[in-house]
Every structure is written in structure tokens, then in C-alpha cells.
Tab-separated table of N, CA and C in Angstrom:
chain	number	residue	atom	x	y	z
O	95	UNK	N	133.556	-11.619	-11.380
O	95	UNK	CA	132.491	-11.348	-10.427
O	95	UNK	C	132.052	-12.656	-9.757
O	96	UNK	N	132.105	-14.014	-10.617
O	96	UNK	CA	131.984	-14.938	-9.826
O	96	UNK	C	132.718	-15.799	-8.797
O	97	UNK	N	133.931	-15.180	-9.831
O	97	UNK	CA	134.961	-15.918	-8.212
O	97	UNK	C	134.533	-14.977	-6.870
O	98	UNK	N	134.860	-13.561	-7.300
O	98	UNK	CA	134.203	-12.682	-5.805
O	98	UNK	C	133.249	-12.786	-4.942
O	99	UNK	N	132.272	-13.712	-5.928
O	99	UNK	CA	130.943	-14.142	-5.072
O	99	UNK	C	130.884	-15.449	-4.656
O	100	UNK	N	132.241	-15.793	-4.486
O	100	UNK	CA	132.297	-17.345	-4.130
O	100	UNK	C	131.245	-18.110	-4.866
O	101	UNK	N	130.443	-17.830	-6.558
O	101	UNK	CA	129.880	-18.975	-6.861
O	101	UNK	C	130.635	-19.495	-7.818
O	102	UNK	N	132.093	-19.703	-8.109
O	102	UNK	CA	133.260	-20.256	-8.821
O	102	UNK	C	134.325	-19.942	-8.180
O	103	UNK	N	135.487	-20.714	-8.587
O	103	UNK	CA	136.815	-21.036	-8.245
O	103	UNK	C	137.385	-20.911	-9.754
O	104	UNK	N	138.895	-21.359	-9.486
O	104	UNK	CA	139.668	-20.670	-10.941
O	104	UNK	C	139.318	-22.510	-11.326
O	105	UNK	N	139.210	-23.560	-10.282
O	105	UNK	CA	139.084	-24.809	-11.099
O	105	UNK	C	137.707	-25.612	-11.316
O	106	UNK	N	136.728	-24.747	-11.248
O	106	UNK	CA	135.018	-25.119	-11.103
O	106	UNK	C	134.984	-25.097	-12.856
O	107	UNK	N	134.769	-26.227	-13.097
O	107	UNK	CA	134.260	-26.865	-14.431
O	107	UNK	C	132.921	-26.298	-15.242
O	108	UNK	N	133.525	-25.671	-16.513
O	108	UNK	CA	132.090	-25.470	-17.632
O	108	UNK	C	132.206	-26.417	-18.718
O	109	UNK	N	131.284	-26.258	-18.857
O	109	UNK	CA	131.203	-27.382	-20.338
O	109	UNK	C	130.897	-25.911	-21.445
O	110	UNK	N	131.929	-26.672	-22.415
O	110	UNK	CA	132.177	-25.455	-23.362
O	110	UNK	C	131.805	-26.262	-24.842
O	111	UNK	N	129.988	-26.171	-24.912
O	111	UNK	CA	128.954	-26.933	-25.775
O	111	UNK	C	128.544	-26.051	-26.066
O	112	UNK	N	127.484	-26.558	-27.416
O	112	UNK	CA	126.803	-26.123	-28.046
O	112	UNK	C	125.681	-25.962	-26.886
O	113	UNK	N	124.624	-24.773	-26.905
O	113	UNK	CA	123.800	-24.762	-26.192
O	113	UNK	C	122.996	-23.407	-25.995
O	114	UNK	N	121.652	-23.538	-25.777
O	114	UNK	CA	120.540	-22.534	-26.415
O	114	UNK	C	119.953	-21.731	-24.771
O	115	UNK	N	120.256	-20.788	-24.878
O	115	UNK	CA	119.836	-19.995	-23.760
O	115	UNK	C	118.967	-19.251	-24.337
O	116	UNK	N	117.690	-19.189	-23.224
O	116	UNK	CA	116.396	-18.876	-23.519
O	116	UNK	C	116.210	-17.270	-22.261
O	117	UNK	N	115.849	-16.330	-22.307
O	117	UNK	CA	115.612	-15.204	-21.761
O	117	UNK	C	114.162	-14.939	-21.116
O	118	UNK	N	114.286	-14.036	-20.391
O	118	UNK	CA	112.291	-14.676	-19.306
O	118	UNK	C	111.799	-14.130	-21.186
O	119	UNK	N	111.510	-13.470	-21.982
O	119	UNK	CA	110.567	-13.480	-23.198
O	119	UNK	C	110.613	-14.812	-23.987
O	120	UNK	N	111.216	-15.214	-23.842
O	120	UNK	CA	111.103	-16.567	-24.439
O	120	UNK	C	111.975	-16.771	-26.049
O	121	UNK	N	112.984	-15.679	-26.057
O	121	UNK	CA	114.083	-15.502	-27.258
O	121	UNK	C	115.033	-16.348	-26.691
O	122	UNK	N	115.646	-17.029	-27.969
O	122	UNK	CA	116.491	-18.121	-27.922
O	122	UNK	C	117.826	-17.175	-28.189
O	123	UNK	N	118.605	-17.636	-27.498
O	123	UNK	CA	120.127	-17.260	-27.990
O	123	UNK	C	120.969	-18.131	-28.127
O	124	UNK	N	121.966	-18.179	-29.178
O	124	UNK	CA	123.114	-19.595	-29.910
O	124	UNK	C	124.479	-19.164	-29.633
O	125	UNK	N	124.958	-18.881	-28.300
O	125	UNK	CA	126.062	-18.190	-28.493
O	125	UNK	C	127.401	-19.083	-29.312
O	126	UNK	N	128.262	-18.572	-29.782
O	126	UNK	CA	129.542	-19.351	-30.362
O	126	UNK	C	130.890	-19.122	-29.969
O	127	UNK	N	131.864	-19.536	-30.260
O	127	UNK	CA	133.352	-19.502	-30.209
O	127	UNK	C	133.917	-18.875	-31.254
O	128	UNK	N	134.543	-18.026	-31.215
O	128	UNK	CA	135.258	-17.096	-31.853
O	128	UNK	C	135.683	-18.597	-33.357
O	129	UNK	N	136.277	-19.416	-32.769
O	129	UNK	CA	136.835	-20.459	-33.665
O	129	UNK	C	135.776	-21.817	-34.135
O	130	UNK	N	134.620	-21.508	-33.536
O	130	UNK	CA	133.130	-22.248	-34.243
O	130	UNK	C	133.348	-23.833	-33.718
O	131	UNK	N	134.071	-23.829	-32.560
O	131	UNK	CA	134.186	-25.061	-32.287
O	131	UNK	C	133.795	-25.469	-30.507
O	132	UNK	N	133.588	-26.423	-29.969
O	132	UNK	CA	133.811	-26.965	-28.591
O	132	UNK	C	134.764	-27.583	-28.374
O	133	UNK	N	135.038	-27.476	-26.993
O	133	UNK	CA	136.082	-27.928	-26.536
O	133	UNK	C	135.834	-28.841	-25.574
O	134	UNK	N	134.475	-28.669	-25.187
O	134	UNK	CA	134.266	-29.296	-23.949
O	134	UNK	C	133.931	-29.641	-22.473
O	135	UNK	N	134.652	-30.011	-21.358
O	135	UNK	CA	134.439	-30.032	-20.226
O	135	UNK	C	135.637	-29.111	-19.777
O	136	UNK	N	136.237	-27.876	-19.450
O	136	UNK	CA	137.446	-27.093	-18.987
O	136	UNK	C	137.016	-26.308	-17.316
O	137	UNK	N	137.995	-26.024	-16.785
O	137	UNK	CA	137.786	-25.338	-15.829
O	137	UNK	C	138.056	-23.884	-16.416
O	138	UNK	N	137.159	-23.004	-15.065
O	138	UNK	CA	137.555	-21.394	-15.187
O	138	UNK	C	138.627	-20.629	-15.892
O	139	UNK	N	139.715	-21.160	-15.506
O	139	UNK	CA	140.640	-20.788	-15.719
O	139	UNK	C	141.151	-20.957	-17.371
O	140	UNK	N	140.743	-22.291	-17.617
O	140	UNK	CA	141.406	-22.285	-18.685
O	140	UNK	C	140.004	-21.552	-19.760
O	141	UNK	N	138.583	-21.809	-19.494
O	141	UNK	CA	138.007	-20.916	-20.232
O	141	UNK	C	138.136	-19.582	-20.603
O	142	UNK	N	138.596	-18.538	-19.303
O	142	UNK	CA	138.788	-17.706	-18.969
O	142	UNK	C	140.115	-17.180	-20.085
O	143	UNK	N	141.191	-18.046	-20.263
O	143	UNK	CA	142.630	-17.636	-20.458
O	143	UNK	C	142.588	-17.565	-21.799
O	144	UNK	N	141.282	-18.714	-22.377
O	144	UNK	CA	141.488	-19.138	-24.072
O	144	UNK	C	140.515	-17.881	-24.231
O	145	UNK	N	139.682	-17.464	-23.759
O	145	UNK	CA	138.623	-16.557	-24.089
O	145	UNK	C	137.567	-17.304	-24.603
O	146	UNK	N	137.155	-18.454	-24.055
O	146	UNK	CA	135.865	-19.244	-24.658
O	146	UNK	C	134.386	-18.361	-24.037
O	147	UNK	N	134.116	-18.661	-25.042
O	147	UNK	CA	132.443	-17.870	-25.149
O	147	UNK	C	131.555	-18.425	-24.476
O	148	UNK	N	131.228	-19.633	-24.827
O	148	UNK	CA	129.965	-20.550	-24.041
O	148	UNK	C	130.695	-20.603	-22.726
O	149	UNK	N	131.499	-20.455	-22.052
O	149	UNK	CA	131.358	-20.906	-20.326
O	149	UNK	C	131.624	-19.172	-19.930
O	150	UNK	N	131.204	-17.875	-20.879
O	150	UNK	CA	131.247	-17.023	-20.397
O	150	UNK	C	129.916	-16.496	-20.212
O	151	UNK	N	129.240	-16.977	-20.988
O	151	UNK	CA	127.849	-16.801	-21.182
O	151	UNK	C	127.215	-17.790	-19.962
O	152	UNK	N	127.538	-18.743	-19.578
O	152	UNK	CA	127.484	-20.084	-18.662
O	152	UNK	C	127.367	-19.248	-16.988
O	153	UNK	N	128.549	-18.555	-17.336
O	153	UNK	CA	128.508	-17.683	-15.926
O	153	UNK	C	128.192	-16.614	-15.580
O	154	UNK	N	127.618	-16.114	-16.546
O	154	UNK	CA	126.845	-14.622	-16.351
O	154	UNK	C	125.631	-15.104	-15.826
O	155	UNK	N	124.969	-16.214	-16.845
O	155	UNK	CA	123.095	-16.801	-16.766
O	155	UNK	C	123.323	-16.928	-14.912
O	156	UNK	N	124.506	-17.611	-14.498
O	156	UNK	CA	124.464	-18.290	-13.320
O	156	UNK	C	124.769	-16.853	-12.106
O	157	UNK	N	125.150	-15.706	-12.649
O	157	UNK	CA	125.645	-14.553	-11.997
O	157	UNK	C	124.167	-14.266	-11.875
O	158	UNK	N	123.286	-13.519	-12.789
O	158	UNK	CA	122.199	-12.938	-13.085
O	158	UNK	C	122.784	-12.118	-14.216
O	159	UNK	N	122.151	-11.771	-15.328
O	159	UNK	CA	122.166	-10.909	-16.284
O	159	UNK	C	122.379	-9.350	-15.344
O	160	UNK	N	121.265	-9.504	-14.181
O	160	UNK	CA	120.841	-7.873	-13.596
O	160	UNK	C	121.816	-7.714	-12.956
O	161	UNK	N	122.495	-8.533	-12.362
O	161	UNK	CA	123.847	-8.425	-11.274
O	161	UNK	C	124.743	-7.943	-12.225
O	162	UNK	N	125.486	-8.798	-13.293
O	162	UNK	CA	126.403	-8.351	-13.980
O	162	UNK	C	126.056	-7.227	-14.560
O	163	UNK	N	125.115	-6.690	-15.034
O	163	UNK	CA	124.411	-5.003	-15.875
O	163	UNK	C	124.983	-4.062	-14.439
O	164	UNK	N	124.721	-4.450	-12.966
O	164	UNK	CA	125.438	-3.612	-12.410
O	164	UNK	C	126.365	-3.469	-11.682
O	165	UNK	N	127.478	-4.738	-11.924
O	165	UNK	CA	128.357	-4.395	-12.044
O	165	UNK	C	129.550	-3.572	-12.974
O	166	UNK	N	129.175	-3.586	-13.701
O	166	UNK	CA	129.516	-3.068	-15.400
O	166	UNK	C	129.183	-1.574	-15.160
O	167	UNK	N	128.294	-1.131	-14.797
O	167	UNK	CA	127.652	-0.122	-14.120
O	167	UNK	C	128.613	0.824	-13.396
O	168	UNK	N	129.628	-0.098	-12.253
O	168	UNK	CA	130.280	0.064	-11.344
O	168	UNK	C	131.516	0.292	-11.527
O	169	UNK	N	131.916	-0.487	-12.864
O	169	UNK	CA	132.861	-0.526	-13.237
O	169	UNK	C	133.314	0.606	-14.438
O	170	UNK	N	131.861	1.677	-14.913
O	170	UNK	CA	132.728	2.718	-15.595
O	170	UNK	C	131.699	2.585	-16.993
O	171	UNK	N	130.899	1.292	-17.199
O	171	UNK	CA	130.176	1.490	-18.378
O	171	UNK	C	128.885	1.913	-18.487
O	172	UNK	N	128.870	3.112	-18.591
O	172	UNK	CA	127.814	4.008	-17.926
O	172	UNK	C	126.793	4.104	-19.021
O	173	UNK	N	127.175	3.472	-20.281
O	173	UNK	CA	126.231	4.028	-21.272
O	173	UNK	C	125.412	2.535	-21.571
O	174	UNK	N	125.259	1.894	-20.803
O	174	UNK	CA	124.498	0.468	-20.685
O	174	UNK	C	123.129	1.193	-19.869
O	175	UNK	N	122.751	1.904	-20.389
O	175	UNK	CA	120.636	2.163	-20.158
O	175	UNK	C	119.811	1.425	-20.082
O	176	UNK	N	119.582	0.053	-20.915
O	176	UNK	CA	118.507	-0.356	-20.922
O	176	UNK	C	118.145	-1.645	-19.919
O	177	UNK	N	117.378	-2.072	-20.016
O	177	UNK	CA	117.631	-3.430	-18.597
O	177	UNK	C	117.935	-4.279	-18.723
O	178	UNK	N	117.984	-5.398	-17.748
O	178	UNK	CA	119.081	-6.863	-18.144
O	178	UNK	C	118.614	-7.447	-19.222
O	179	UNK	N	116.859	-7.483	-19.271
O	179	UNK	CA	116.560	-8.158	-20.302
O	179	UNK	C	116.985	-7.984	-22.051
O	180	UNK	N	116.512	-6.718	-22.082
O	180	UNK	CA	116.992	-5.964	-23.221
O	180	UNK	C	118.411	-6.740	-23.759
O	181	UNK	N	119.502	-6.552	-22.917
O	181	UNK	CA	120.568	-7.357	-23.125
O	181	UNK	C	120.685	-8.854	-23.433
O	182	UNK	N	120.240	-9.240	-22.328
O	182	UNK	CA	120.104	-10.697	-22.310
O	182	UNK	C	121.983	-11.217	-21.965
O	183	UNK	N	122.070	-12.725	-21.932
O	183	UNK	CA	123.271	-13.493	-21.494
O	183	UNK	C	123.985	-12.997	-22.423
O	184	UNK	N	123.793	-12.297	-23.425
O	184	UNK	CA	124.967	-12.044	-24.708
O	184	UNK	C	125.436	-11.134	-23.754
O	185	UNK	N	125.463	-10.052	-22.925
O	185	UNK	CA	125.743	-9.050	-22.073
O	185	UNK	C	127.279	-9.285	-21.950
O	186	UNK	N	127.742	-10.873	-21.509
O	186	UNK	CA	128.996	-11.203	-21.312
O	186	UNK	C	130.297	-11.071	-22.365
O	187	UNK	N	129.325	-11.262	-23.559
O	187	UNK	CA	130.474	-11.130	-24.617
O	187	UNK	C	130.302	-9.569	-25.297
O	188	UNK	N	129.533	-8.999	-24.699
O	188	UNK	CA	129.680	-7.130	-25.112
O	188	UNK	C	128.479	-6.815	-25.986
O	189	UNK	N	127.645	-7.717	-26.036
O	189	UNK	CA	125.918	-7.215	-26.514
O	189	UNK	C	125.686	-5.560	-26.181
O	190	UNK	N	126.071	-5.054	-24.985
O	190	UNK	CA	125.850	-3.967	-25.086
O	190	UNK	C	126.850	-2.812	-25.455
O	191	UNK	N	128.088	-3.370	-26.235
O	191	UNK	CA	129.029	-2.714	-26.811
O	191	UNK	C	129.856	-2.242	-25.717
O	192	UNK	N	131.102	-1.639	-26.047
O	192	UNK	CA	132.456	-0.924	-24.980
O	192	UNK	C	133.262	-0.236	-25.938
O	193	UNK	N	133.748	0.529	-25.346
O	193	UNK	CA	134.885	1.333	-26.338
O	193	UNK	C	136.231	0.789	-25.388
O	194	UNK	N	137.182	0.898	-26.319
O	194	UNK	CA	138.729	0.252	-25.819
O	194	UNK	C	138.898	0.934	-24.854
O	195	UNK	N	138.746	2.178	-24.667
O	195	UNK	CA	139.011	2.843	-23.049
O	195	UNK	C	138.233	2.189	-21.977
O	196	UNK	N	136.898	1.891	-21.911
O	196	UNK	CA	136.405	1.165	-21.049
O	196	UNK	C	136.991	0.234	-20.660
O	197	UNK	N	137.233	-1.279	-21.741
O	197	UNK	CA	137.946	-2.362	-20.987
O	197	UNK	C	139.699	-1.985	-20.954
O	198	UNK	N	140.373	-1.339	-21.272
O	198	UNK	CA	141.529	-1.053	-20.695
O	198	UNK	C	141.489	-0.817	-19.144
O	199	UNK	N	140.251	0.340	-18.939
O	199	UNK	CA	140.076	0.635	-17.605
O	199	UNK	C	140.265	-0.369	-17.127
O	200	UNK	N	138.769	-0.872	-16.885
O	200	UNK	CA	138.355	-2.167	-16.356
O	200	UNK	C	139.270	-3.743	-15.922
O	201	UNK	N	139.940	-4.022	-17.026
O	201	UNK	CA	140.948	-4.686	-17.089
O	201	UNK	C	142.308	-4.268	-16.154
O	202	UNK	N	142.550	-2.699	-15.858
O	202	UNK	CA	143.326	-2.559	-14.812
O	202	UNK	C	143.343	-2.685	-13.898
O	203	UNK	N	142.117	-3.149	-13.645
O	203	UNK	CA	141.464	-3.438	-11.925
O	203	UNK	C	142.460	-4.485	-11.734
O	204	UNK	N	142.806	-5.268	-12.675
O	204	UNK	CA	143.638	-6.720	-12.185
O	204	UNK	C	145.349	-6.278	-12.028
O	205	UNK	N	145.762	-4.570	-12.026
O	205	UNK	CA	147.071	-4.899	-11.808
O	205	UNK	C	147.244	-3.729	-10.780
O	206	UNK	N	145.912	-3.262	-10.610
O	206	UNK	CA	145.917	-2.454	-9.511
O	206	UNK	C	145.073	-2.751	-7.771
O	207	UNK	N	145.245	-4.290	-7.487
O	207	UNK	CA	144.232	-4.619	-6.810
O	207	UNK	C	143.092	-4.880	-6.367
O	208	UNK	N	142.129	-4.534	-7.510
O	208	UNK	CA	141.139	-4.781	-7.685
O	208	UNK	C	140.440	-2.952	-7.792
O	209	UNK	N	141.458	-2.372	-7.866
O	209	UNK	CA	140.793	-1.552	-7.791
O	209	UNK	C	140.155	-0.703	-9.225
O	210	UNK	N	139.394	-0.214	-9.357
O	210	UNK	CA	139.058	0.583	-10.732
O	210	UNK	C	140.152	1.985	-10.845
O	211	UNK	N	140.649	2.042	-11.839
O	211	UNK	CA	141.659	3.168	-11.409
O	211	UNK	C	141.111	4.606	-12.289
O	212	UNK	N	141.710	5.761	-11.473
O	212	UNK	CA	141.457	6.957	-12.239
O	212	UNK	C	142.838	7.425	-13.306
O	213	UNK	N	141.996	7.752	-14.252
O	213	UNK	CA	143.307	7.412	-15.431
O	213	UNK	C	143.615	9.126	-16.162
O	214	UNK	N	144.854	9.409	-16.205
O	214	UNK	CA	145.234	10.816	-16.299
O	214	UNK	C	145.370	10.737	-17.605
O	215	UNK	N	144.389	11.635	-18.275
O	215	UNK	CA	144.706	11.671	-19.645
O	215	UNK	C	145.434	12.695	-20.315
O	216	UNK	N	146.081	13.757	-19.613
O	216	UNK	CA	147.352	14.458	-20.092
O	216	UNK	C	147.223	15.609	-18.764
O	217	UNK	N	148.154	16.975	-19.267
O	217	UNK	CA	148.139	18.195	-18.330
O	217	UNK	C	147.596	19.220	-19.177
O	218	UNK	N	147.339	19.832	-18.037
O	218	UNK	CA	146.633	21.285	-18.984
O	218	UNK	C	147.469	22.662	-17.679
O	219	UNK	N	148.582	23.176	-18.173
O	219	UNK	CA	149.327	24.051	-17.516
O	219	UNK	C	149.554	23.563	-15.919
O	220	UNK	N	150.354	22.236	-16.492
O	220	UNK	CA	151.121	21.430	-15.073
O	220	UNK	C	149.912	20.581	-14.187
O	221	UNK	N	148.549	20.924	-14.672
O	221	UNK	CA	147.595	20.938	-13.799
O	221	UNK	C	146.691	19.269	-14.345
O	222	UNK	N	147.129	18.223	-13.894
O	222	UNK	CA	146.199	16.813	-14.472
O	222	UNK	C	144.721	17.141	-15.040
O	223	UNK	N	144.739	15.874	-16.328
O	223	UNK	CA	143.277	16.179	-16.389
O	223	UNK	C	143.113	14.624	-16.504
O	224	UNK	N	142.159	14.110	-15.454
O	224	UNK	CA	142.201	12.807	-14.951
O	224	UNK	C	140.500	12.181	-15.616
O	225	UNK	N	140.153	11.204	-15.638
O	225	UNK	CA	139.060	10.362	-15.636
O	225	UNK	C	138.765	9.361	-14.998
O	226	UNK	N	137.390	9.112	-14.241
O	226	UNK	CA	136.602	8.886	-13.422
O	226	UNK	C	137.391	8.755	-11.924
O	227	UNK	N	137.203	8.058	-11.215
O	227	UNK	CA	137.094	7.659	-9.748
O	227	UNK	C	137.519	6.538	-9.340
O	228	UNK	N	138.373	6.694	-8.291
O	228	UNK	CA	138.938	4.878	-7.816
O	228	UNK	C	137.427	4.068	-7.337
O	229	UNK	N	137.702	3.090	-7.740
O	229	UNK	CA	136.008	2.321	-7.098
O	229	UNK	C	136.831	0.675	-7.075
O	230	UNK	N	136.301	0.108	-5.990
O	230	UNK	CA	137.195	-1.304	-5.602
O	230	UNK	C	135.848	-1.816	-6.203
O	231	UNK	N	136.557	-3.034	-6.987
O	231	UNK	CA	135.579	-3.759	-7.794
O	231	UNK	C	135.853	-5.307	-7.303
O	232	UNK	N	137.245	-5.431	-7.197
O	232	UNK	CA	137.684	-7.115	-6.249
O	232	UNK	C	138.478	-7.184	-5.187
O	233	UNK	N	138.495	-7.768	-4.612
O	233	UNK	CA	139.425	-8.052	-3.483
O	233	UNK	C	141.056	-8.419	-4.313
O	234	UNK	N	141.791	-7.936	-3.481
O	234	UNK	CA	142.789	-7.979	-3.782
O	234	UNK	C	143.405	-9.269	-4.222
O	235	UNK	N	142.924	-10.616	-3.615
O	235	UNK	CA	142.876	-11.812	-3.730
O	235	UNK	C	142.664	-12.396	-5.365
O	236	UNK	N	141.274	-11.713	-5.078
O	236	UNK	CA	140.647	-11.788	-6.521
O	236	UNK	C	141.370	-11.567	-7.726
O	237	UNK	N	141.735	-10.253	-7.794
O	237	UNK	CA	142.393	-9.510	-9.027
O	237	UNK	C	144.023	-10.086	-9.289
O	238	UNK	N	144.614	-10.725	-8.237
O	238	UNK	CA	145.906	-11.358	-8.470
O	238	UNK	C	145.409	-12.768	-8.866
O	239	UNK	N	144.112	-13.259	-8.683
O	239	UNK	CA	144.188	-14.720	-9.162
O	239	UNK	C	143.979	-14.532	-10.582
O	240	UNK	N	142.908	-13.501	-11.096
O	240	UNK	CA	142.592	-13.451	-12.293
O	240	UNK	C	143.762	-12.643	-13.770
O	241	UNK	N	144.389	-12.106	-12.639
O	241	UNK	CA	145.546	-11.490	-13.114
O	241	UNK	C	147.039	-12.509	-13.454
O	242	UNK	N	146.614	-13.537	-12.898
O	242	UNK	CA	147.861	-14.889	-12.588
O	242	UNK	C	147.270	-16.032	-13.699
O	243	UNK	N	146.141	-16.109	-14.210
O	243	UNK	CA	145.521	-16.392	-15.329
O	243	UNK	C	145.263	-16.080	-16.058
O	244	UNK	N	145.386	-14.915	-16.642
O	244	UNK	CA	145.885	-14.133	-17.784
O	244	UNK	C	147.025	-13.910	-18.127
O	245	UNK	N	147.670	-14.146	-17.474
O	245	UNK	CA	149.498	-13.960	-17.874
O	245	UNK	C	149.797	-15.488	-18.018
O	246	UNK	N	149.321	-16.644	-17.558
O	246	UNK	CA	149.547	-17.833	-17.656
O	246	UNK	C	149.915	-18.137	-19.611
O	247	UNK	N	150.963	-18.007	-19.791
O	247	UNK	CA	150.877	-18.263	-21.097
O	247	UNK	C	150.558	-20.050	-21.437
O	248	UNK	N	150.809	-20.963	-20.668
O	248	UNK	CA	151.009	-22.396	-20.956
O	248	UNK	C	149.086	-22.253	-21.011
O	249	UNK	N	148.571	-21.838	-19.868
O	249	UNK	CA	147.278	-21.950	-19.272
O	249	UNK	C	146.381	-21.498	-21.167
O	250	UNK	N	146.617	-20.642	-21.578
O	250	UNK	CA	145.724	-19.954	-22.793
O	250	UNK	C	146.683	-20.514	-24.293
O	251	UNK	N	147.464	-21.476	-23.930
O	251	UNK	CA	148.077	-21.836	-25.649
O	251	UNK	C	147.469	-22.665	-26.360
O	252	UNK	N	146.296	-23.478	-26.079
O	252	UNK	CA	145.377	-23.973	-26.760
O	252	UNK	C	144.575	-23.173	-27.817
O	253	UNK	N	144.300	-21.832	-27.537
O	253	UNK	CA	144.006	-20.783	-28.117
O	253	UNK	C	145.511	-20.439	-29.020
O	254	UNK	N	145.886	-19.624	-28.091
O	254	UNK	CA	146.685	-18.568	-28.615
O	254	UNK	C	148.780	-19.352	-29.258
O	255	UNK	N	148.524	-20.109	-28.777
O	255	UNK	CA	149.591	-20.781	-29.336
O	255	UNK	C	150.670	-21.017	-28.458
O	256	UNK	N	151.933	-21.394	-28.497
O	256	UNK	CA	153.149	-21.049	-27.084
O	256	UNK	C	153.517	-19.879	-27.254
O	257	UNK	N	153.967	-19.626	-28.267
O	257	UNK	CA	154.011	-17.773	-28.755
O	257	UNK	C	153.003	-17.110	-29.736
O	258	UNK	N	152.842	-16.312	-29.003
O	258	UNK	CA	151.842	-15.140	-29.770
O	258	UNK	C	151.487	-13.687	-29.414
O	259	UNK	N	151.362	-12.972	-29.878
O	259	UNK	CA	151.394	-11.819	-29.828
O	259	UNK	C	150.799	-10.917	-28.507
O	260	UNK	N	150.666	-12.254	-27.384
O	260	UNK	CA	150.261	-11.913	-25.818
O	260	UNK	C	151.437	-11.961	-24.852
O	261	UNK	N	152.111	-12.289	-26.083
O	261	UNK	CA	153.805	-12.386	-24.835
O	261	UNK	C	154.654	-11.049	-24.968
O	262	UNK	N	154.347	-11.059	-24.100
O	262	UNK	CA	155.108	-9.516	-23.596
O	262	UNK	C	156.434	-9.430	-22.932
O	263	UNK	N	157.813	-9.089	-22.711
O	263	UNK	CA	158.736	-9.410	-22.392
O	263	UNK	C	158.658	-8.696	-20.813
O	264	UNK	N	157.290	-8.267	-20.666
O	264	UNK	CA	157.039	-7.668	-18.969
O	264	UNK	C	156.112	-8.448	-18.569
């Protein structure tokens, strides 16, 4: 959402620190790294590819909590009710929970143009029985850059290794 809003690029720098985000009530939040560590000063991309936490949380605060609640919204996660605050910056790493069908959806936006796709979940006497609605969520631009950084295997092996169980022979 932030590259779409032109307030990031795939090479606009987070610092991927320790660091205490505070909410308008005045609750502190400590977000962490899956692996309890920093890394540092990285760009988008490579935050993005390793799956680092603090520069995801970094860019939601800088999105708006309320912006991203509706985009998420837009994108199919319909059972997010309560308001940005309620959530707070954890929002980015799934504070308000998802079921694997959601981000499968969601995540297809990047190989279908940005678009949100309607997904056929079997037949019922030849006749589809489909779920939700096409809804364009990025520019086509968008969804091939973010889609070209996720497949980057060199880009995410700091994480995930040179081989690992993200290499797909497609």
C-alpha cells in the first residue's frame, strides 16, 4: 500500500531496531522479529523479502493504522470490526487475525495484476460456486514489483537461506 501511495520505493530505507510505538491511548507496543534479533538499516525490499517485523510495523504507523484497517477491508478481510485504534500498529503483523484463505486471496493480487481475484471453490451440477469479487487493489506496476521481490530468492536468503522450502521449480 505504500509503494501505491508513492510514500516508499522497493529501495527507501527502514531501520530494523528495537523500538516502542506508542498509540493516541498512550499503550506502548515492543514489536519483534520472528528470530529476536536486528538487522538494522535495510531497504523495502529486502525487509519485505526476509519478512522483518519492525520495518513492517515502521510502515503501517507511517501509512495510518485507519488507512491500512481499510484497505484490508478492501481486500476481503471483512471480519476486522473494531477501529484502528483497537488494533493499533500490530495490525501489520495480523493483530487482528486472518485465516489462510484470506492471505492466499490477497497475496494473489500479486500474480494477477493487482487485482483481488474471485476464487472458484468447486461445481455444483457443472454450475461454479465462486467467492467474493474482482476488486483492483494495485496497479499493475505495483503488484509485478512486489511480486519480483518475493520471488527474489538471493533478495530474502538472509532469512530463508539459498535453498529453502520457498523455492519452487515455477
Amino acid at each position: 500500500l505504500g509503494i501505491e501511495k508513492n510514500l516508499f520505493q522497493a529501495n527507501t530505507i527502514f531501520d530494523d531496531e528495537r523500538k516502542l510505538y506508542t498509540d493516541f491511548n498512550g499503550n506502548s507496543y515492543l514489536p519483534r522479529n520472528a528470530d529476536l534479533g536486528f538487522w538494522g538499516k535495510m531497504t523495502l525490499a529486502e525487509a519485505l523479502a526476509n519478512s522483518r517485523n519492525i520495518p513492517a510495523v515502521t510502515a503501517v504507523s507511517k501509512i495510518s493504522v485507519g488507512e491500512f484497517l481499510q484497505f484490508l477491508h478492501l481486500a476481503g478481510f471483512d471480519h476486522l470490526k473494531a477501529t484502528p485504534n483497537f488494533y493499533g500498529p500490530g495490525l501489520s503483523l495480523g493483530s487482528g487475525g486472518a485465516s489462510l484463505f484470506q492471505l492466499a486471496r490477497a497475496y494473489g493480487t500479486f500474480i494477477t495484476g493487482g487485482v483481488l481475484p474471485i476464487v472458484e471453490l468447486g461445481k455444483n451440477q457443472k454450475k461454479s460456486i465462486t467467492f467474493g469479487t474482482k476488486q483492483r487493489l494495485f496497479s499493475p506496476e505495483v503488484a509485478e514489483e512486489i511480486k519480483y521481490i518475493l520471488s527474489d530468492r538471493n533478495l530474502r536468503s538472509k532469512a530463508f537461506g539459498k535453498r529453502s522450502y520457498l523455492d519452487f521449480p515455477y
